[in-house]
Short mmCIF file of C-alpha atoms and ligand atoms in Angstrom, two decimals:
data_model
loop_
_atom_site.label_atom_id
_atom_site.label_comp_id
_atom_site.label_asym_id
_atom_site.label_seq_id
_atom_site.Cartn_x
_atom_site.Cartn_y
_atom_site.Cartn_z
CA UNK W 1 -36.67 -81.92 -138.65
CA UNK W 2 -38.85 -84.88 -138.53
CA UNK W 3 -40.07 -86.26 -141.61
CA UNK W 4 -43.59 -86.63 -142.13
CA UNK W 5 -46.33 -88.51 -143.38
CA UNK W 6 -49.86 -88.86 -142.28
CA UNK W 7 -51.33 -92.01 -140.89
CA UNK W 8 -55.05 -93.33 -140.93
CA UNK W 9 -56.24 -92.99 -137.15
CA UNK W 10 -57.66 -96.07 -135.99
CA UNK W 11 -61.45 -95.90 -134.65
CA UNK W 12 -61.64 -96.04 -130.89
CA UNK W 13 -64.23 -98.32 -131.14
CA UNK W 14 -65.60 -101.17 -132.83
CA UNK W 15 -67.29 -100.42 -136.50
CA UNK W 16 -70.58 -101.57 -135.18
CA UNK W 17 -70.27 -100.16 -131.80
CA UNK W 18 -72.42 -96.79 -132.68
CA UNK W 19 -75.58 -99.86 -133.84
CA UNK W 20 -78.16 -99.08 -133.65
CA UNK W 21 -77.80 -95.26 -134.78
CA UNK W 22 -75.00 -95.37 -137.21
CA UNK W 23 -74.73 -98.81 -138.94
CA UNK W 24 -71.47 -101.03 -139.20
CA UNK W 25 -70.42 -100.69 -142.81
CA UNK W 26 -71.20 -97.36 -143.06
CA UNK W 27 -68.45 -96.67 -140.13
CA UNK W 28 -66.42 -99.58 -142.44
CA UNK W 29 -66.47 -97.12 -145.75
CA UNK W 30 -66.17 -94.00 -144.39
CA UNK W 31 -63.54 -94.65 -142.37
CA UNK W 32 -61.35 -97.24 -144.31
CA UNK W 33 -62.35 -95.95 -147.49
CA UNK W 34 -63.45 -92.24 -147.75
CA UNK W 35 -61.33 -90.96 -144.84
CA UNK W 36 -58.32 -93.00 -145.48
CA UNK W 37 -58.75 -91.61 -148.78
CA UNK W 38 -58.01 -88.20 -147.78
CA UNK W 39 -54.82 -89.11 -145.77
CA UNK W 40 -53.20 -90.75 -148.66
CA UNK W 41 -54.53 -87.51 -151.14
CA UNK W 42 -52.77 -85.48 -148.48
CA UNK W 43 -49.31 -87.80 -148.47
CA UNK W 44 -49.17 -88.26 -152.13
CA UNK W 45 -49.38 -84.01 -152.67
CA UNK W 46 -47.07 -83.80 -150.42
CA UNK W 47 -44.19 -86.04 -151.64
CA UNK W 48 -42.92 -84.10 -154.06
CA UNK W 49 -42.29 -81.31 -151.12
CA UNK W 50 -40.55 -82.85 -148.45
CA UNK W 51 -40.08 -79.55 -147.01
CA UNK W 52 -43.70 -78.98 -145.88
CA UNK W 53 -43.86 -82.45 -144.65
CA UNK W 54 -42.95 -80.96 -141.29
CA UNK W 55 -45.74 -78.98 -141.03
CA UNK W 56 -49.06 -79.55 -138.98
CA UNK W 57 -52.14 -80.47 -139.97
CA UNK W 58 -53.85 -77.33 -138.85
CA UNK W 59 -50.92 -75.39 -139.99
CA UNK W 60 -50.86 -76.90 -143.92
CA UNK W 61 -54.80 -75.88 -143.39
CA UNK W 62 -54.49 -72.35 -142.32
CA UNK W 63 -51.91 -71.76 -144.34
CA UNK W 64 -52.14 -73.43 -147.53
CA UNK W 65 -51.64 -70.03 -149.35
CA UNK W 66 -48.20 -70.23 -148.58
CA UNK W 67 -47.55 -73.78 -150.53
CA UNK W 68 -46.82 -73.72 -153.87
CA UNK W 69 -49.30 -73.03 -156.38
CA UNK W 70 -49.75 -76.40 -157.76
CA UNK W 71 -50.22 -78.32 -154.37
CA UNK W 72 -52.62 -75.23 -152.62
CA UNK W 73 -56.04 -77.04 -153.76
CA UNK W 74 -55.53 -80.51 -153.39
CA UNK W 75 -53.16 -79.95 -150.08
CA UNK W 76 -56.23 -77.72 -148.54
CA UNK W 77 -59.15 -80.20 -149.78
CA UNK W 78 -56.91 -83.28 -148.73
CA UNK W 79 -55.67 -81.58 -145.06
CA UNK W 80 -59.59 -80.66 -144.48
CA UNK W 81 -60.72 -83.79 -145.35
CA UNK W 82 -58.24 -85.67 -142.92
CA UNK W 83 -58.78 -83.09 -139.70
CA UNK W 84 -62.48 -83.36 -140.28
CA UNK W 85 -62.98 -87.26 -140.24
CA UNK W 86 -60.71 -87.15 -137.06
CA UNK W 87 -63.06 -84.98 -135.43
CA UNK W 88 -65.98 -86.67 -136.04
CA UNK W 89 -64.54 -90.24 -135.58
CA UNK W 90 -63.30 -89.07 -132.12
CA UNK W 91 -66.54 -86.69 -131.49
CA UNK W 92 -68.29 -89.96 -131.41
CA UNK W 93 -68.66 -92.93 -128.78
CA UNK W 94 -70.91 -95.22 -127.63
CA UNK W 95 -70.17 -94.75 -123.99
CA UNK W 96 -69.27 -91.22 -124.04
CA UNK W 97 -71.33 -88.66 -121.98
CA UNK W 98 -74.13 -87.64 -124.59
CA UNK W 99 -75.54 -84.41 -123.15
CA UNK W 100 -72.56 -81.58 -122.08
CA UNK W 101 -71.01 -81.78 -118.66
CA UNK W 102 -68.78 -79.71 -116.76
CA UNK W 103 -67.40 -76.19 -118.11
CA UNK W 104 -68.90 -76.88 -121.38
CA UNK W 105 -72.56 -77.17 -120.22
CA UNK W 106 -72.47 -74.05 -118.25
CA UNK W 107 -71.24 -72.56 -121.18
CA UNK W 108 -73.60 -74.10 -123.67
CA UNK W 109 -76.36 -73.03 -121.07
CA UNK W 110 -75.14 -69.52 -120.80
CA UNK W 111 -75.12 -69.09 -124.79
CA UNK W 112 -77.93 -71.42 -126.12
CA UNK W 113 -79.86 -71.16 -123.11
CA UNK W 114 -80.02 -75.05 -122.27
CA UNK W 115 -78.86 -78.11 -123.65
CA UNK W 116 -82.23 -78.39 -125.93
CA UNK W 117 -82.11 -74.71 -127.17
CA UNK W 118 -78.74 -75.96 -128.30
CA UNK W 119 -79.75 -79.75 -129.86
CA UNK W 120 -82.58 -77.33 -132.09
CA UNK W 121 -80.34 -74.90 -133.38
CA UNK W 122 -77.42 -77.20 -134.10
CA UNK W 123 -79.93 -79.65 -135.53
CA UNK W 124 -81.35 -76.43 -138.12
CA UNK W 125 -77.66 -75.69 -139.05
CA UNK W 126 -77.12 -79.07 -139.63
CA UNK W 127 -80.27 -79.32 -141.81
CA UNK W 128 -79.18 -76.39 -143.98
CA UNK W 129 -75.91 -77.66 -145.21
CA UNK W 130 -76.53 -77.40 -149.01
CA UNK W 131 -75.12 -80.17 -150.36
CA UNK W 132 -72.14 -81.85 -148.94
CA UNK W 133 -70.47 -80.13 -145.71
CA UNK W 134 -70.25 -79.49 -141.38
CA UNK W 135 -71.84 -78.55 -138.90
CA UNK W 136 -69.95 -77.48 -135.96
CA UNK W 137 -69.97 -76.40 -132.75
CA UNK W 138 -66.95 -73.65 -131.61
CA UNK W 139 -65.24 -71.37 -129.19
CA UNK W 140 -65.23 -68.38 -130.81
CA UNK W 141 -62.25 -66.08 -130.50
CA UNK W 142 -64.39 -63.68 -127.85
CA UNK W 143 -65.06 -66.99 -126.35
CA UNK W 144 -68.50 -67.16 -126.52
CA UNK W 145 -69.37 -70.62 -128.86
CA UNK W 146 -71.40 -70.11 -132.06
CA UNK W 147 -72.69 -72.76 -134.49
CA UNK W 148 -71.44 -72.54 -137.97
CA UNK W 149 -71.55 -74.90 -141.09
CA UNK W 150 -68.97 -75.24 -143.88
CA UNK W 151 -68.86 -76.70 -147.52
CA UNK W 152 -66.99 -79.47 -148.38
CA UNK W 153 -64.08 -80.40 -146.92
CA UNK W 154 -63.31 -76.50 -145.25
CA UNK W 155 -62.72 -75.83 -141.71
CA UNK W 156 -63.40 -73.12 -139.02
CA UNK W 157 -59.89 -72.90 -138.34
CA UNK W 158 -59.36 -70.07 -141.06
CA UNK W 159 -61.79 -67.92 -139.29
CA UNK W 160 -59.45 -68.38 -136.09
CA UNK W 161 -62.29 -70.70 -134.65
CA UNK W 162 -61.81 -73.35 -132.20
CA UNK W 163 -63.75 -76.81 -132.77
CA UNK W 164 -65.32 -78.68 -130.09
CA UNK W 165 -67.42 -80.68 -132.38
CA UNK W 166 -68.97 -81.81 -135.82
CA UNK W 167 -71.56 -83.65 -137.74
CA UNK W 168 -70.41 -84.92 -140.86
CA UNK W 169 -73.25 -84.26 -143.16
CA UNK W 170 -72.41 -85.34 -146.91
CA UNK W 171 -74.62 -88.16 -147.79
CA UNK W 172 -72.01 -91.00 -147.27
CA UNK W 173 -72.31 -90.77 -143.94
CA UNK W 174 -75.81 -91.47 -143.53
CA UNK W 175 -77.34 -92.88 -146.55
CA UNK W 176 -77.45 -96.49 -146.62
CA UNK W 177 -79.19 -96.65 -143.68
CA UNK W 178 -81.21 -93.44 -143.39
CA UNK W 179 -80.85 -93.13 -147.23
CA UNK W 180 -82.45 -89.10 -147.73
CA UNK W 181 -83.19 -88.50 -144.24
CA UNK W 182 -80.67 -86.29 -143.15
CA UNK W 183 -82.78 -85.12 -140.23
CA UNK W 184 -83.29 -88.83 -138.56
CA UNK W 185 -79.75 -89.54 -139.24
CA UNK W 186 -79.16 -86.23 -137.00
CA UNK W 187 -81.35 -87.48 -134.19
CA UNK W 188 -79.56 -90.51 -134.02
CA UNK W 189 -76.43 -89.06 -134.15
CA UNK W 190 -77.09 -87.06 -131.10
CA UNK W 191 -77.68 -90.29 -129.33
CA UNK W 192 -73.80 -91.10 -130.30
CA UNK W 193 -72.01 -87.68 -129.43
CA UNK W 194 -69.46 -87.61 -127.21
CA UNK W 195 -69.34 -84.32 -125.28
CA UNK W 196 -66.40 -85.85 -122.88
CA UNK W 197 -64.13 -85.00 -126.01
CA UNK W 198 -66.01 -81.78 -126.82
CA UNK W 199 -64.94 -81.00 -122.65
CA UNK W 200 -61.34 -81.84 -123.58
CA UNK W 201 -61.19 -79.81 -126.68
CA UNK W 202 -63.19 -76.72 -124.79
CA UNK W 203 -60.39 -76.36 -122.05
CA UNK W 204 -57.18 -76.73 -124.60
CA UNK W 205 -59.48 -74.16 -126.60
CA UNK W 206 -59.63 -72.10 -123.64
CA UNK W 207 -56.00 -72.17 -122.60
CA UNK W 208 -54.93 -71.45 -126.26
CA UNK W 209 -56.99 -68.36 -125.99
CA UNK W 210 -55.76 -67.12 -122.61
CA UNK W 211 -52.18 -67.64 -124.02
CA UNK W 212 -52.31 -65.67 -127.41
MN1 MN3 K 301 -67.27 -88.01 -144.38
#
């Protein structure tokens, strides 16, 4: 089996490509510093256990109960941390379709009743994150989608959930331009969304449930 390790995902776009909404070096920190953080956490817990270096990164995530003891926290934390920059990086874009299209908006229509219904209830979820955490958008197992919010670095995925998208809420993602505004940092996010990947993620969500 293939070794292993876990690499820092380049951005798809430029670090000042999201300006005006999301500034250039707080793109820089969070993804060369924070995030990149996480992947080398995750490699260096890890090293000592070549034989999970096989596994996935949703796998060492859903089932970190199965490491060993001493490498369950920081392999969990690390893992979360790593698969949730990813999905926000790539949930991003400045010349990505902004508002839902295709399957996805006949589903969000169906379940939030239109695309606003959705922006106010994702934006309260969002809001109510106490103190560092997600808020996500997902295909539920009965395939209906649901907004939920986590703490930290956790994901969904232990709930059996299938992410289509995220907002990165703890305060280094927003604060040295919006400083304590959480809520303007959330409007401008939504002007930087990129509901082409959410599509993507929706039908391999979809297929994924159909098979199991
Ligand atoms: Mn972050």
């Amino acid at each position: 089996m293939e070794q292993n390790t876990f690499n820092v995902m380049p951005l798809a776009y430029g670090y000042d490509a999201l300006e005006p909404y999301i500034d250039s070096l707080t793109m820089q920190i969070h993804h060369d510093k924070h995030y990149a953080t996480y992947v080398s956490n995750l490699n260096k817990a890890l090293s000592k256990y070549p034989e999970y270096q096989t596994w996935s990164l949703e796998k060492l995530i859903k089932d970190s109960n199965w490491l060993p003891k001493e490498i369950q926290t920081p392999v969990k934390n690390n893992a979360g941390g790593v698969y949730n920059h990813q999905l926000y990086f790539m949930g991003m874009s400045p010349n990505g379709n902004h508002e839902p299209v295709g399957e996805l908006k006949d589903s969000i229509d169906r379940d939030f009743n239109d695309f606003d219904g959705f922006k106010k209830l994702f934006k309260e979820a969002a809001l109510g994150v106490f103190g560092s955490g997600y808020a996500w958008l997902v295909l539920d197992y009965d395939k209906t989608l649901r907004i939920v919010t986590t703490s930290n670095q956790d994901t969904p995925l232990n709930a059996d959930m299938c992410p289509l998208i995220l907002i990165d809420v703890w305060e280094h993602a927003y604060y040295l331009k919006h400083h304590n505004l959480r809520t303007d940092y959330i409007d401008d996010w939504f002007n930087v969304v990129d509901f082409k990947t959410a599509e993507k993620l929706y039908e391999d969500c979809l297929a994924e449930h159909t098979e199991s």
